[in-house]
Short mmCIF file of C-alpha atoms and ligand atoms in Angstrom, two decimals:
data_model
loop_
_atom_site.label_atom_id
_atom_site.label_comp_id
_atom_site.label_asym_id
_atom_site.label_seq_id
_atom_site.Cartn_x
_atom_site.Cartn_y
_atom_site.Cartn_z
CA MET A 1045 91.60 -11.11 51.49
CA LYS A 1046 89.43 -9.01 53.90
CA ALA A 1047 86.53 -9.58 51.68
CA LEU A 1048 87.19 -13.12 51.57
CA ARG A 1049 86.99 -13.25 55.56
CA LEU A 1050 83.85 -11.47 55.62
CA LEU A 1051 82.29 -13.74 53.26
CA THR A 1052 83.69 -16.82 55.47
CA LEU A 1053 81.81 -15.13 58.47
CA ALA A 1054 78.84 -14.81 56.93
CA GLY A 1055 78.82 -18.22 55.69
CA VAL A 1056 79.52 -18.97 59.71
CA GLY A 1057 76.39 -17.27 60.82
CA ALA A 1058 73.99 -18.98 58.04
CA VAL A 1059 75.08 -22.23 59.21
CA THR A 1060 74.71 -21.23 62.85
CA LEU A 1061 70.94 -20.12 62.58
CA SER A 1062 70.14 -23.34 60.35
CA ALA A 1063 71.58 -25.25 63.30
CA CYS A 1064 69.32 -23.05 65.73
CA GLY A 1065 66.46 -23.69 63.09
CA GLY A 1066 67.32 -27.69 63.36
CA GLY A 1067 66.30 -28.07 66.95
CA ALA A 1068 64.01 -30.36 68.54
CA ARG A 1069 61.05 -27.78 67.61
CA ALA A 1070 61.76 -28.77 63.81
CA ALA A 1071 59.29 -31.53 64.49
CA ASP A 1072 56.54 -29.16 64.73
CA PRO A 1073 54.12 -29.55 62.44
CA PRO A 1074 54.47 -26.37 59.47
CA ALA A 1075 50.70 -25.25 60.08
CA MET A 1076 51.78 -24.16 63.83
CA SER A 1077 54.51 -21.31 62.55
CA SER A 1078 52.74 -20.22 59.46
CA THR A 1079 50.45 -17.06 59.05
CA PRO A 1080 46.62 -17.90 60.07
CA ALA A 1081 44.47 -18.00 56.48
CA PRO A 1082 42.61 -14.59 56.10
CA THR A 1083 39.00 -14.79 57.42
CA VAL A 1084 36.22 -15.44 54.56
CA VAL A 1085 33.59 -13.18 54.50
CA SER A 1086 30.52 -15.25 53.11
CA ALA A 1087 28.62 -11.95 52.19
CA PRO A 1088 28.41 -11.70 48.37
CA ALA A 1089 29.53 -7.78 48.32
CA THR A 1090 33.19 -7.09 48.58
CA VAL A 1091 33.62 -5.15 51.98
CA ALA A 1092 35.65 -2.39 51.84
CA LYS A 1093 38.09 -0.48 54.51
CA GLY A 1094 39.09 2.72 54.25
CA PRO A 1095 38.63 4.59 51.02
CA ALA A 1096 37.27 2.09 48.26
CA ALA A 1097 38.02 1.60 44.71
CA VAL A 1098 35.65 0.60 41.88
CA GLU A 1099 37.21 -0.10 38.53
CA ILE A 1100 34.96 -0.13 35.41
CA SER A 1101 36.75 -2.56 33.08
CA GLY A 1102 35.20 -4.44 30.10
CA PHE A 1103 31.95 -2.77 30.47
CA ALA A 1104 31.34 -3.51 33.87
CA PHE A 1105 31.76 -2.10 37.59
CA ALA A 1106 34.21 -4.13 39.38
CA PRO A 1107 33.22 -5.08 42.34
CA ALA A 1108 29.45 -4.75 40.93
CA ALA A 1109 28.76 -4.95 44.79
CA LEU A 1110 30.65 -3.01 47.07
CA SER A 1111 30.09 -2.83 50.96
CA VAL A 1112 31.47 0.38 53.20
CA PRO A 1113 31.18 1.71 56.27
CA VAL A 1114 28.99 5.33 56.88
CA GLY A 1115 31.64 8.00 55.79
CA THR A 1116 33.68 6.09 53.13
CA LYS A 1117 34.98 7.57 49.98
CA VAL A 1118 34.61 5.46 47.11
CA THR A 1119 36.32 6.31 43.80
CA TRP A 1120 35.31 4.82 40.32
CA THR A 1121 38.11 4.87 37.84
CA ASN A 1122 37.54 4.15 34.19
CA ARG A 1123 39.96 1.70 32.89
CA ASP A 1124 38.17 1.61 29.41
CA GLU A 1125 38.89 3.32 26.20
CA GLU A 1126 35.11 3.72 26.40
CA PRO A 1127 33.11 6.62 28.03
CA HIS A 1128 31.11 5.62 30.96
CA THR A 1129 29.42 6.94 34.18
CA VAL A 1130 28.40 6.62 37.46
CA VAL A 1131 24.51 7.82 37.95
CA GLY A 1132 21.77 7.04 40.28
CA SER A 1133 20.84 7.07 43.74
CA GLY A 1134 22.36 10.47 44.24
CA LEU A 1135 25.45 9.60 42.58
CA HIS A 1136 26.04 11.91 38.93
CA SER A 1137 29.48 11.58 37.45
CA THR A 1138 30.27 13.45 34.47
CA VAL A 1139 31.18 11.15 31.27
CA LEU A 1140 34.41 9.40 32.29
CA GLY A 1141 35.72 9.69 29.10
CA ASN A 1142 39.36 8.68 28.81
CA ALA A 1143 40.64 5.49 30.49
CA GLY A 1144 42.05 6.89 34.06
CA SER A 1145 39.39 9.36 34.43
CA SER A 1146 37.55 8.75 37.53
CA TYR A 1147 34.67 9.96 40.00
CA SER A 1148 34.36 9.82 43.51
CA TYR A 1149 31.67 10.05 46.44
CA THR A 1150 31.63 9.95 50.21
CA PHE A 1151 28.72 7.92 51.52
CA THR A 1152 27.49 9.67 54.67
CA LYS A 1153 24.20 8.13 55.03
CA ALA A 1154 23.56 4.26 55.47
CA GLY A 1155 21.71 2.51 52.55
CA THR A 1156 21.89 0.92 49.23
CA TYR A 1157 22.88 2.71 46.36
CA ASP A 1158 21.94 1.33 43.17
CA TYR A 1159 23.45 3.22 39.78
CA ASN A 1160 24.73 2.05 36.24
CA CYS A 1161 26.46 3.81 33.65
CA SER A 1162 23.75 6.20 31.75
CA ILE A 1163 25.41 4.86 28.28
CA HIS A 1164 25.53 1.73 28.85
CA PRO A 1165 22.47 0.78 31.03
CA PHE A 1166 23.24 -2.72 31.22
CA MET A 1167 26.40 -1.85 33.61
CA HIS A 1168 24.97 -1.96 37.17
CA GLY A 1169 26.30 -1.45 40.33
CA THR A 1170 25.49 -1.33 44.12
CA VAL A 1171 27.30 0.25 47.13
CA THR A 1172 25.66 -0.86 50.63
CA VAL A 1173 26.90 2.05 53.24
CA THR A 1174 25.96 0.46 56.73
CA GLY A 1175 26.00 2.54 59.86
CU1 LIG B 1297 29.20 2.58 30.14
#
């Protein structure tokens, strides 16, 4: 009996809440109460905040173009079963031979860092570091 009474009270509460929501402001357009859409960045590079990650998957770096502020640590993680590397512009990983193996580098100077995979030279990536 006690459980039934609690359920009944909860039901009354729900009715009361929905009654409040059905007041005069119910006619407001839905856009007024919804979360604003995220700002669309027109730059082609992915802009990272905080630590940044690049996935190596399907013989490609993703994102291939990344933009980060100075001081950002970027971690590349191999998701392929094939070995890959991250080499160029001061970047020099060991062979990331297993899926899940990773390489990190902290960018301390602004500039454009081009890199590729030394095993598959067609794999290109760029990190743009902004001051
Ligand atoms: Cu590779």
